[in-house]
XYZ file of C-alpha atoms in Angstrom:
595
model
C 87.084 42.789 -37.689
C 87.265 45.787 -40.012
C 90.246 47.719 -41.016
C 89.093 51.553 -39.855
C 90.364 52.852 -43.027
C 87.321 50.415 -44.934
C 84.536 51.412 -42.045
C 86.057 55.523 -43.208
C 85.368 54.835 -46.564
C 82.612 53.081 -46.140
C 81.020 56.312 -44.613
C 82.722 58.291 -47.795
C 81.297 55.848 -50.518
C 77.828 56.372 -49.553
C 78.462 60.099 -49.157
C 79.752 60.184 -52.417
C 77.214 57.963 -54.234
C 74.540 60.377 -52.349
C 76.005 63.363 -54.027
C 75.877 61.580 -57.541
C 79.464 60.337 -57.655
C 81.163 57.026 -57.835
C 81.820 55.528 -54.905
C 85.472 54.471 -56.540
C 86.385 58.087 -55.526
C 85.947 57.734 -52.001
C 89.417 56.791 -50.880
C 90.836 57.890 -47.660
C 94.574 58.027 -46.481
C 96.044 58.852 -43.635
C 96.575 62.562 -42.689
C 99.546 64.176 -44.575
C 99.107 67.139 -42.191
C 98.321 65.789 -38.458
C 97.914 69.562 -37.481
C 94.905 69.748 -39.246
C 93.099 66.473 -39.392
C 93.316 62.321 -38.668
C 92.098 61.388 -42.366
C 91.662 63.238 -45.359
C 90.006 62.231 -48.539
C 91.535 63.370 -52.132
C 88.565 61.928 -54.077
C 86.763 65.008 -55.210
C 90.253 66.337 -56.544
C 89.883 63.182 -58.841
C 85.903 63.456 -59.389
C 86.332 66.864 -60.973
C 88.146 66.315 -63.682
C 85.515 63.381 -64.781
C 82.090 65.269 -63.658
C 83.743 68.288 -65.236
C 83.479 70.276 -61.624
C 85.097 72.531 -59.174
C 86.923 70.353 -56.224
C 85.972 72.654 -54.148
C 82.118 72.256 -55.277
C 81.985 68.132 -55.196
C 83.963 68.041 -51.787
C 81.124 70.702 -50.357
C 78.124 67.985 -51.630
C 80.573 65.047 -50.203
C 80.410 66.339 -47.077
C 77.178 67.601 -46.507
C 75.926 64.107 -47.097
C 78.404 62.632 -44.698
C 77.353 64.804 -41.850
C 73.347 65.356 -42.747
C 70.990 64.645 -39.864
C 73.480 65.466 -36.726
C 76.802 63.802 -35.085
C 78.071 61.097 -37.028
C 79.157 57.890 -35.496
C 82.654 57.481 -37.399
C 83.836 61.066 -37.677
C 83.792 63.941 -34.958
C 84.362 66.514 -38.052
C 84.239 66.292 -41.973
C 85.453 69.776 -43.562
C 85.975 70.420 -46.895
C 89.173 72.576 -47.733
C 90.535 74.268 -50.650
C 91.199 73.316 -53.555
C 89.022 70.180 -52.385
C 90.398 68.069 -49.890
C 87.790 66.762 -47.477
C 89.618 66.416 -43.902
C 88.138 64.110 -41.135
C 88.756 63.642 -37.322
C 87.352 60.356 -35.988
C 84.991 60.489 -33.102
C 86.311 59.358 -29.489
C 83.140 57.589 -28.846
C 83.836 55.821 -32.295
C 88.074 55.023 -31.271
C 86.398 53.848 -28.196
C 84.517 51.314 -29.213
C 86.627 49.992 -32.108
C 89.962 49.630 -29.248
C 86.866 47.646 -27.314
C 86.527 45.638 -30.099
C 90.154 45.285 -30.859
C 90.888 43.819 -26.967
C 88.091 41.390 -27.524
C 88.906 40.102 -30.961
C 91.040 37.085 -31.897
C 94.275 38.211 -32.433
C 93.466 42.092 -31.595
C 90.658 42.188 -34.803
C 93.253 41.099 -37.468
C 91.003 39.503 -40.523
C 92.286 36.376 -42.116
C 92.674 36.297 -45.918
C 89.927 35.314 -47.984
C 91.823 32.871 -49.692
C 95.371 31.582 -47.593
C 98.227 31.098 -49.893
C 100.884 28.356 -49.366
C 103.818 30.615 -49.660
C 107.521 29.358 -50.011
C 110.470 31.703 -47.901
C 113.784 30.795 -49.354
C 116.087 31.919 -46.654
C 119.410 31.614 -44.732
C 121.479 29.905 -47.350
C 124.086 28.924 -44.820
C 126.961 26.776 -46.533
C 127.826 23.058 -44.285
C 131.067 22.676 -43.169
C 131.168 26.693 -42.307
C 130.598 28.775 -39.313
C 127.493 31.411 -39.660
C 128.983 34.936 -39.819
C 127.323 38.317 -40.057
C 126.566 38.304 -43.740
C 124.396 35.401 -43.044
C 122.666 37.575 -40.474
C 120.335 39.871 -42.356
C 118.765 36.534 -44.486
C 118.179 34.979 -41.532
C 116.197 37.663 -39.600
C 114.254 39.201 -42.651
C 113.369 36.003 -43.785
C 112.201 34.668 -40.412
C 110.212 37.886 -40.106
C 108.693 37.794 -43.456
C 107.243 33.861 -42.471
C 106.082 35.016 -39.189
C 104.047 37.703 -40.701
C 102.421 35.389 -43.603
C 101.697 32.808 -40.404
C 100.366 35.165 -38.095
C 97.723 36.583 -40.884
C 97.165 33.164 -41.897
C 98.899 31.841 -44.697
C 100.560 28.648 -44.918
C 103.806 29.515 -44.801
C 106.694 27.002 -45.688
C 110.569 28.710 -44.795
C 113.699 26.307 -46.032
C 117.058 27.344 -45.132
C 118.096 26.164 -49.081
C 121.554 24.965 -47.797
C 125.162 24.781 -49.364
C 125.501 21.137 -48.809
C 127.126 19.885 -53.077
C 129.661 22.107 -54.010
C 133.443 21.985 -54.684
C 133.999 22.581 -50.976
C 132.172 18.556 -50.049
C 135.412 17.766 -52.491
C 137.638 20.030 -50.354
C 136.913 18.812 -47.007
C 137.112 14.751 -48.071
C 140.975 15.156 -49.966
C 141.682 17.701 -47.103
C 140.549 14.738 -44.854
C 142.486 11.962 -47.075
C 145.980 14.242 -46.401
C 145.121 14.291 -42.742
C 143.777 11.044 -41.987
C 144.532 8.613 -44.904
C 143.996 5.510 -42.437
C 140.264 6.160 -42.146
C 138.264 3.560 -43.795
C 136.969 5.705 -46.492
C 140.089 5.613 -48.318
C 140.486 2.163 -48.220
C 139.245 0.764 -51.375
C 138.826 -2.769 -50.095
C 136.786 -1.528 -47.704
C 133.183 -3.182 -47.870
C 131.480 -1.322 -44.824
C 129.577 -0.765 -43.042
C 130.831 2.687 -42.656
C 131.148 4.333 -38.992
C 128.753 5.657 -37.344
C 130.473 8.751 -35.227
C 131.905 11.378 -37.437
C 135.603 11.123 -38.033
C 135.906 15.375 -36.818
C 134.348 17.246 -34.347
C 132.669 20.666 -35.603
C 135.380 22.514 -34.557
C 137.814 20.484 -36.531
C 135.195 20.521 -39.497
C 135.264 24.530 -39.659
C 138.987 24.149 -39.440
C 139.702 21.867 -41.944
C 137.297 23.896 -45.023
C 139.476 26.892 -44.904
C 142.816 25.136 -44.941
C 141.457 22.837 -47.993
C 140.418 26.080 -49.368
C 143.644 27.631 -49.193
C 145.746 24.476 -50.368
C 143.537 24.367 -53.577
C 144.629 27.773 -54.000
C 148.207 27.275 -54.340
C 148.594 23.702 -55.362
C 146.544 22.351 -58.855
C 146.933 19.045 -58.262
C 145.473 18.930 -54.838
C 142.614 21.403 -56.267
C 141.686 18.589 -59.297
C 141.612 15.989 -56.776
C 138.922 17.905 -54.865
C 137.564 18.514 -58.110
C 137.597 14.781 -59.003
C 136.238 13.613 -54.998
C 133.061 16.579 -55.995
C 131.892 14.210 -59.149
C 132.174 10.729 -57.457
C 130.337 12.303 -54.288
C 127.419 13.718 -56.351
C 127.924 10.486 -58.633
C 126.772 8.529 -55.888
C 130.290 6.899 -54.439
C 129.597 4.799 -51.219
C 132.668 6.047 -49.205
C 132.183 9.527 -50.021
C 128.519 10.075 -49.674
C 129.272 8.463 -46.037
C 131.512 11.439 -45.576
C 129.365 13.430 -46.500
C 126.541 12.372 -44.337
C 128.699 13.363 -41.272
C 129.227 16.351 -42.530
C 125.959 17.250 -42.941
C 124.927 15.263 -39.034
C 127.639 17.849 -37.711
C 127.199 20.697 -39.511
C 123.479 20.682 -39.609
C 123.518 19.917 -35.253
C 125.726 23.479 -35.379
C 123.224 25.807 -37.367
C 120.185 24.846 -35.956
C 121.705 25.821 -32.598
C 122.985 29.205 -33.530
C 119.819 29.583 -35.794
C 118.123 29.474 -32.404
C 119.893 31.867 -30.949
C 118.895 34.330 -33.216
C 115.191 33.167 -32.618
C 114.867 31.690 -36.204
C 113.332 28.518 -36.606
C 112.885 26.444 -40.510
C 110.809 24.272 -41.290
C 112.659 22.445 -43.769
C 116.401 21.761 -44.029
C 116.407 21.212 -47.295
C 120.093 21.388 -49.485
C 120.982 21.104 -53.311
C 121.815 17.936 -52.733
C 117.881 17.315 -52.347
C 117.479 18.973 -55.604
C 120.050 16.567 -57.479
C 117.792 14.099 -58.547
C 115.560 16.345 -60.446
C 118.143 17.697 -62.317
C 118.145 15.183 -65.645
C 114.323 15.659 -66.183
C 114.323 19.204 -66.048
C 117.103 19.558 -68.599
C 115.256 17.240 -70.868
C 112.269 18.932 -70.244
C 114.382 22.206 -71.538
C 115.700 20.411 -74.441
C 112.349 18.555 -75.136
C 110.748 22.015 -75.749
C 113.189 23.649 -77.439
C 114.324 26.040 -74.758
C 117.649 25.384 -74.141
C 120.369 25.388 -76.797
C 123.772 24.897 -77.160
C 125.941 27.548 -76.884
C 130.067 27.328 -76.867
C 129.748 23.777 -75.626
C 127.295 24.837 -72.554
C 124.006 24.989 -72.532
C 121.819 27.721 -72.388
C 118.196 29.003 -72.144
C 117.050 32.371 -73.481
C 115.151 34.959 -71.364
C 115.747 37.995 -72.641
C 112.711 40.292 -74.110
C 111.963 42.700 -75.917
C 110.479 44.873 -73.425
C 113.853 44.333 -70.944
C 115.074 47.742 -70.399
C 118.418 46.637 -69.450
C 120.576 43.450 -71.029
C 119.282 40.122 -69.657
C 122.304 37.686 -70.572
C 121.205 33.752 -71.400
C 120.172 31.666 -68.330
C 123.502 29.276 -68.080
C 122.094 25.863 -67.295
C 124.850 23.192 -67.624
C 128.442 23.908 -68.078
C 131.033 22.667 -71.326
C 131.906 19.863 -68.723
C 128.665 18.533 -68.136
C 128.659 20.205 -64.278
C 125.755 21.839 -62.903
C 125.527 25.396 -61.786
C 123.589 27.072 -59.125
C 121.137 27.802 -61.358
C 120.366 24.356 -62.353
C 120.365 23.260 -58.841
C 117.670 26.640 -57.985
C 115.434 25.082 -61.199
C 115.864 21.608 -59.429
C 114.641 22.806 -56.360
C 111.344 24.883 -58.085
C 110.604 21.293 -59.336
C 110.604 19.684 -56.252
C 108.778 22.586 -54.279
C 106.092 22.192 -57.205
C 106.034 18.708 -56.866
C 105.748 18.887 -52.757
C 104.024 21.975 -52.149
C 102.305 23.673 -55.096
C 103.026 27.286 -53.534
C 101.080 30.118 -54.721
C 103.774 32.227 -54.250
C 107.772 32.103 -53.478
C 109.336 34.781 -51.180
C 113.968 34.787 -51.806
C 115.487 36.413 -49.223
C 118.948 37.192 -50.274
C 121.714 39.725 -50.920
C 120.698 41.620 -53.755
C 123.814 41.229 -55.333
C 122.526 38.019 -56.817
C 119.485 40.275 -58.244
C 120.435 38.881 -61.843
C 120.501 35.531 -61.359
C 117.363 34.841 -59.705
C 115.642 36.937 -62.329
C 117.368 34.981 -65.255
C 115.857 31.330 -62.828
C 112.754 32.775 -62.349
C 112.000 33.796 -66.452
C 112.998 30.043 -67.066
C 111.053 28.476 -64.193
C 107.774 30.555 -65.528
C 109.054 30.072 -69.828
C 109.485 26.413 -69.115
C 106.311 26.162 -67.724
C 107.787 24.582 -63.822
C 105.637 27.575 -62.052
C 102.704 29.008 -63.533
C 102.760 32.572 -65.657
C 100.739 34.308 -62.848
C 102.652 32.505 -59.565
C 104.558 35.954 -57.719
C 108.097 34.726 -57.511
C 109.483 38.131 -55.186
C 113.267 38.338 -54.825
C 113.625 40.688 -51.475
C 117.089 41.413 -52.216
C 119.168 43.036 -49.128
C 121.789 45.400 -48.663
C 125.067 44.980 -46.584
C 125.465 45.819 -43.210
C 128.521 48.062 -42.517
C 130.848 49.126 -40.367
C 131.189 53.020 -39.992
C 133.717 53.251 -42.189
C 131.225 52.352 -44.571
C 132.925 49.084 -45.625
C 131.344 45.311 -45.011
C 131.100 44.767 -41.270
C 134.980 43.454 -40.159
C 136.183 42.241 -36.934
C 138.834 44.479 -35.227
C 141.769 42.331 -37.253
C 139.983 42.892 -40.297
C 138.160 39.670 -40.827
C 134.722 38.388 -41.036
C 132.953 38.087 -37.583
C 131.178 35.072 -36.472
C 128.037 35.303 -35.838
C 127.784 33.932 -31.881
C 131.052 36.761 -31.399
C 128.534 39.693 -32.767
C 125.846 38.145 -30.238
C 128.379 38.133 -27.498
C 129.551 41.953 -28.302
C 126.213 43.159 -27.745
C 124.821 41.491 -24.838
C 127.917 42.793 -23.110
C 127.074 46.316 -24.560
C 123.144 45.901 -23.188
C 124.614 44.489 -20.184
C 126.785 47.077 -19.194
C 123.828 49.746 -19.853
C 121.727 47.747 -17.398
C 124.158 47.611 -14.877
C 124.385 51.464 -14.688
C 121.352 51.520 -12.966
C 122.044 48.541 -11.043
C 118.310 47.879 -9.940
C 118.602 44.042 -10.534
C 121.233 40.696 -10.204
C 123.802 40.174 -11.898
C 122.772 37.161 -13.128
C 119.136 38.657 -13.835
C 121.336 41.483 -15.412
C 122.846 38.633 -17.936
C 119.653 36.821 -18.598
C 117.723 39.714 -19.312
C 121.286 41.649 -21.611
C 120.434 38.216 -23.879
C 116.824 39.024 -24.694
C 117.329 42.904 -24.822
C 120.732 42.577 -27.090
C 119.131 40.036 -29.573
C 116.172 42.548 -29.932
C 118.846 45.034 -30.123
C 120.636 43.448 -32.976
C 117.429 42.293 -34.617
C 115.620 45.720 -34.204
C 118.528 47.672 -35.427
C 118.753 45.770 -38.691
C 114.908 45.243 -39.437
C 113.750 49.015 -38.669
C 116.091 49.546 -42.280
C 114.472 49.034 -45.414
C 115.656 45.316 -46.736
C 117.480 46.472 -49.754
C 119.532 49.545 -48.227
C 123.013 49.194 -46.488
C 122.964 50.576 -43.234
C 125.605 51.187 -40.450
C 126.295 48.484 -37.196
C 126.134 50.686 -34.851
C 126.651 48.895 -31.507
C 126.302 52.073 -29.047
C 122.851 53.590 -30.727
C 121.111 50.195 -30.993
C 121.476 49.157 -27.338
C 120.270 52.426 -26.699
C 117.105 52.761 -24.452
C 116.019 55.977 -25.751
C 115.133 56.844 -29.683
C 114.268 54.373 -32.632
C 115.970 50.686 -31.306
C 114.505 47.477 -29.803
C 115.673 48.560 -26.163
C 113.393 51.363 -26.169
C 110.545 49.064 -27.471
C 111.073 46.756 -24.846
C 111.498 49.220 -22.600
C 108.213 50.434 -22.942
C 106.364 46.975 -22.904
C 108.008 46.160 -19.645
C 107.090 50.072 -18.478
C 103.119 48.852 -19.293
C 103.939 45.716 -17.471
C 105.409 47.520 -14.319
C 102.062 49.806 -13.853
C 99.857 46.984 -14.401
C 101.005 45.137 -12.168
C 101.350 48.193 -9.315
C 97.445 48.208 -10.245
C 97.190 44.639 -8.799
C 99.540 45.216 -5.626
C 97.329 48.350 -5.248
C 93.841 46.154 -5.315
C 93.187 46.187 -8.870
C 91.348 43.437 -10.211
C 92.755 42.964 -14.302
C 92.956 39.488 -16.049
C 95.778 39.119 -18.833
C 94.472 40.792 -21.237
C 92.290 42.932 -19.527
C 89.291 42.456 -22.501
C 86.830 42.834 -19.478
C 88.198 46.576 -19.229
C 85.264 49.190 -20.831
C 87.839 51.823 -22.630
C 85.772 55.335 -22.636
C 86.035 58.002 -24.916
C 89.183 60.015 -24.996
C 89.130 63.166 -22.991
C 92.492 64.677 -23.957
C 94.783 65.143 -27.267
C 97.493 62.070 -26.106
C 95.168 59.645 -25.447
C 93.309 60.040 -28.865
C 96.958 60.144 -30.653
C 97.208 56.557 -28.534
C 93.652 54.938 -29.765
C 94.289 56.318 -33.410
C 97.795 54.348 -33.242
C 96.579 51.464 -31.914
C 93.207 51.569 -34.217
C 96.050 51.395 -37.295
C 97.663 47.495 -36.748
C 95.529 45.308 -38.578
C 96.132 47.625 -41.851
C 99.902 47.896 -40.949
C 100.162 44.332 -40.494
C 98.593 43.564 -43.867
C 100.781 46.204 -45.944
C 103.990 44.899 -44.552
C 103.577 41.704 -45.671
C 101.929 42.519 -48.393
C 104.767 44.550 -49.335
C 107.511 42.477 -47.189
C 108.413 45.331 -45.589
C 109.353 43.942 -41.757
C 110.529 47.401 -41.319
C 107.462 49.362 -41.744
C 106.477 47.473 -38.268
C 109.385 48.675 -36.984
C 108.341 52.202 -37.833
C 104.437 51.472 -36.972
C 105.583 50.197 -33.278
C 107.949 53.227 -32.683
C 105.401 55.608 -33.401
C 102.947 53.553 -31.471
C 105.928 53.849 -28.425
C 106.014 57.520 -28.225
C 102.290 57.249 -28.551
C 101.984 55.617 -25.338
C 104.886 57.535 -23.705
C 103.576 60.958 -24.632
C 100.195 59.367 -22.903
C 101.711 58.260 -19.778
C 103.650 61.493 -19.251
C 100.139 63.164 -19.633
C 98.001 61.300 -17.474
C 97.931 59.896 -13.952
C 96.847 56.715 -14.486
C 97.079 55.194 -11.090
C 96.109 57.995 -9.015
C 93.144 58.870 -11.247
C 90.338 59.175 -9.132
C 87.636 58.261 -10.929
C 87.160 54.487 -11.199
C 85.642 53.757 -14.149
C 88.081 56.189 -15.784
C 91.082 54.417 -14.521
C 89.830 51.164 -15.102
C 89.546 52.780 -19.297
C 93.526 53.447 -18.981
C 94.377 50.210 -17.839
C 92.331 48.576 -20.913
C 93.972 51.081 -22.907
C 97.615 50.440 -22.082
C 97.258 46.796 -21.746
C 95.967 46.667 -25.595
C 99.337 48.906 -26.192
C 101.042 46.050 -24.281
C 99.127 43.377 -26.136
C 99.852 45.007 -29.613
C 103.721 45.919 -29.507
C 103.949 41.931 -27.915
C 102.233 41.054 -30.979
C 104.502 42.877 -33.245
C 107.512 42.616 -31.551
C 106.932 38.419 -32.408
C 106.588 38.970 -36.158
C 110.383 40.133 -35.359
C 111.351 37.629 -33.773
C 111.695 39.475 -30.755
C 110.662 38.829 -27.135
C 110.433 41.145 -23.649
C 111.678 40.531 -20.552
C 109.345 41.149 -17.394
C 112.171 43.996 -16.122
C 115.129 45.933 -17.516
């Protein structure tokens, strides 16, 4: 199905080409002045300067084609303006049909992409061995939003949660281990195995014992080089230690993919840089082999600065004086092995833009070195910090970094206690639905913020139920809900979707706002991935919202007399329903039936 703004300028191209102009001029945008029109074209203001003409003039011709012979079927008015703006109002009988056409289409009329990409989403980056806390929240969400979008318009989209699995801290835990429990076979060197197959700690034991090691290796050098020492013989390949290491990574692993889940974010692969390890010698000869990397104080190096770079773009540090690997050997690795596996067409990093340098310095290798292709987009969405309203990182009370599952907790008591105010359900219905309303909540108040900006926590204004948060969205899904089904207690006959439902032309100003929202979602959809820009859906089903609220506030819908006319607002608000559902998904959100 057709975005509107292409059947618009459809109408404007041949206008244009029938007053002697290029059609390429024929552009139209959305209204920068709703007062006075829905659409407005700037083309003649372009056309004048090459046709050597008044704006004014060309915009007069433009439109006098575009309304010749009567009442056109796309626009209701077409009026050109000084200096020579051209400003259009859609027809009602023209919203009508195309909000028709919307309820009937697959997936509300959104067009699938000529050519589907395989896209990688690099997101989550959640170390093993450590609980998920809130700065692994915003990576998570945006990058679960950003695949859901690709999917939902039809791309093949691949999201791995790139894991901390082959650091220092594997060392840490196993000597940390050794102190604690030096009678486990894994320290026993005349051990011949097989090892056990239980873990030797629990995962509440496991997140104890990192920050201890951590600690230790802080104040004591010896115990520090014998993590140190443990790192290389894990990654080296030693028996006893890589058996460690798998229950690690059985108990860790178990842990994040259930408190992934309760933030509604689901990967497809669990991939680690341990996965990448193995591609690691190749690629460096690969470097070497074509003269790319060099030597430099005992590391080596590879190049990427140029002569265009507008700011200093240090050397790409590949393998340290001691022969270790760095993280951005182990992000090279992993290009090689996605390239190998998946061929993607395009890679999507989610991650705190912080680390803005370094994937810029892996991604000029990747495309020098020839791994990825000159022309392959490799996007870095880098994100900001959520903060506290001091201003500072988000802290707990005492000062320190919140988990995660405690930040879920603290708001689905805040949306619980709202509910209860009007105490119109359960308590246990109260709880049930404070989990799905708190999660959108949390997920609505950090997504409707543009990606790389910091923004505030603010626990009282996002469970809110009135003004820009996910309670108010839901809120006004489950208001649609509520009068559909009083339709069907009332004898109403509406199937899910309500497709069957004729929508009529608008009569009145709200209801036209309404159909002009609702006619905008395929084109929103598109630009925010396009742009991976979650939150310009945010801002697209807000607007659409107060669209529907203004409506119902307006009109009678269930005591309108008039059958067919009532039967037009029920089609109308159950698209609404259908297309903030749609949109609240690509969040990662969900609505209860009641609030």
């Amino acid at each position: 199905m057709n975005k509107i703004l292409d059947m618009m300028e459809r109408e404007l191209k041949q206008a244009f080409t029938a007053s002697g102009y290029e059609d390429s001029f024929a552009k139209v945008v959305l209204s920068n002045r709703p007062d006075l029109c829905e659409y407005q074209c700037n083309g003649a203001m372009a056309a004048a300067k090459a046709y050597k003409k008044k704006p004014i003039d060309i915009a007069n011709q433009v439109v006098e084609h575009l309304v010749s012979g009567g009442s056109h079927p796309v626009f209701s008015e077409a009026v050109a303006v000084m200096p020579g703006f051209i400003n259009l109002k859609l027809s009602e009988e023209f919203l009508a049909e195309y909000a028709g056409s919307m309820a009937r289409a697959d997936k509300l009329g959104l067009e699938a992409p000529e050519k589907p990409e395989t896209v990688i989403v690099d997101y989550g980056g959640a170390n093993v061995a450590k609980p998920l806390h809130v700065g692994h929240l915003r990576a998570a969400i945006i990058g679960e939003s950003i695949k859901r979008m690709g999917r939902f318009l039809g791309h093949h989209m691949i999201g791995d949660v790139h894991l901390g699995d082959w650091g220092l801290q594997m060392g840490l835990i196993i000597e940390e281990l050794r102190d604690r429990k030096p009678e486990l076979v894994y320290f026993d060197e005349s051990f011949e195995g097989p090892f056990p197959q239980e873990a030797p700690f629990t995962i509440s034991e496991l997140e104890e014992i990192y920050p201890a090691a951590s600690a230790k290796s802080k104040a004591d050098e010896v115990f520090k080089e014998r993590a140190h020492q443990a790192t290389l013989k894990l990654q080296r390949g030693y028996a006893p230690f890589r058996a460690i290491w798998q229950h690690i990574m059985a108990v860790s692993v178990a842990d994040l993919k259930k408190n992934y889940a309760n933030l509604n974010v689901e990967f497809d692969l669990w991939k680690g840089e341990s996965d990448a390890e193995p591609y690691i010698g190749d690629m460096i000869q690969m470097l070497l082999d074509k003269g790319l990397a060099h030597e430099s104080q005992g590391a080596l190096v590879v190049d990427v600065a140029r002569d265009t770079d507008t700011k200093e773009i240090p050397p790409c540090l590949i393998r340290k004086s001691d022969g270790a690997s760095l993280y951005a050997t182990s992000d090279l690795a992993t290009i090689v092995e996605r390239e190998q596996d998946f061929k993607p067409d395009r890679y999507i990093y989610v991650v705190d833009k912080r680390q803005g340098m370094h994937f810029e310095q892996v991604f000029r290798v990747a495309k020098k070195s020839g791994i990825v292709k000159e022309d392959t987009p490799m996007i870095f969405l880098g994100f900001g910090t959520m903060n506290g309203k001091d201003g500072k990182p988000f802290k707990t009370r005492e000062g320190g970094v919140m988990r995660l599952e405690k930040l879920i907790e603290e708001i689905n008591e805040a949306v619980y206690q709202r509910i209860m105010e009007n105490r119109t359900v359960s308590e246990d219905e109260a709880r049930s639905t404070a989990a799905v309303v708190g999660l959108a909540a949390l997920k609505y108040g950090d997504l409707s913020n543009q990606a790389a900006k910091d923004y505030v926590f603010d626990i009282e204004r996002f469970t809110s139920f009135e003004g820009n948060t996910g309670p108010y969205i839901l809120y006004t899904i489950v208001r649609i809900k509520s009068i559909i089904a009083k339709y069907r207690e009332n004898g109403g006959k509406v199937s899910q979707d309500a497709a069957e439902k004729k929508i009529l032309a608008c009569t009145g100003s709200s209801e036209k706002a309404l159909m002009l929202m609702l006619a905008r979602y395929n084109e929103v959809l598109e630009n925010s991935f396009a742009e991976t820009a979650p939150h310009k859906i945010c801002q697209y089903i807000y607007e659409l919202a107060n669209a529907f609220n203004s409506f119902y506030h307006d009109t009678k819908i269930l005591a309108e007399e008039d059958e067919a006319r009532k039967e037009s607002y029920i089609g109308l608000i159950s698209l609404t329903r259908r297309v903030l559902e749609a949109c609240i998904g690509l969040l990662g959100i969900e609505a209860p039936e009641r609030m």
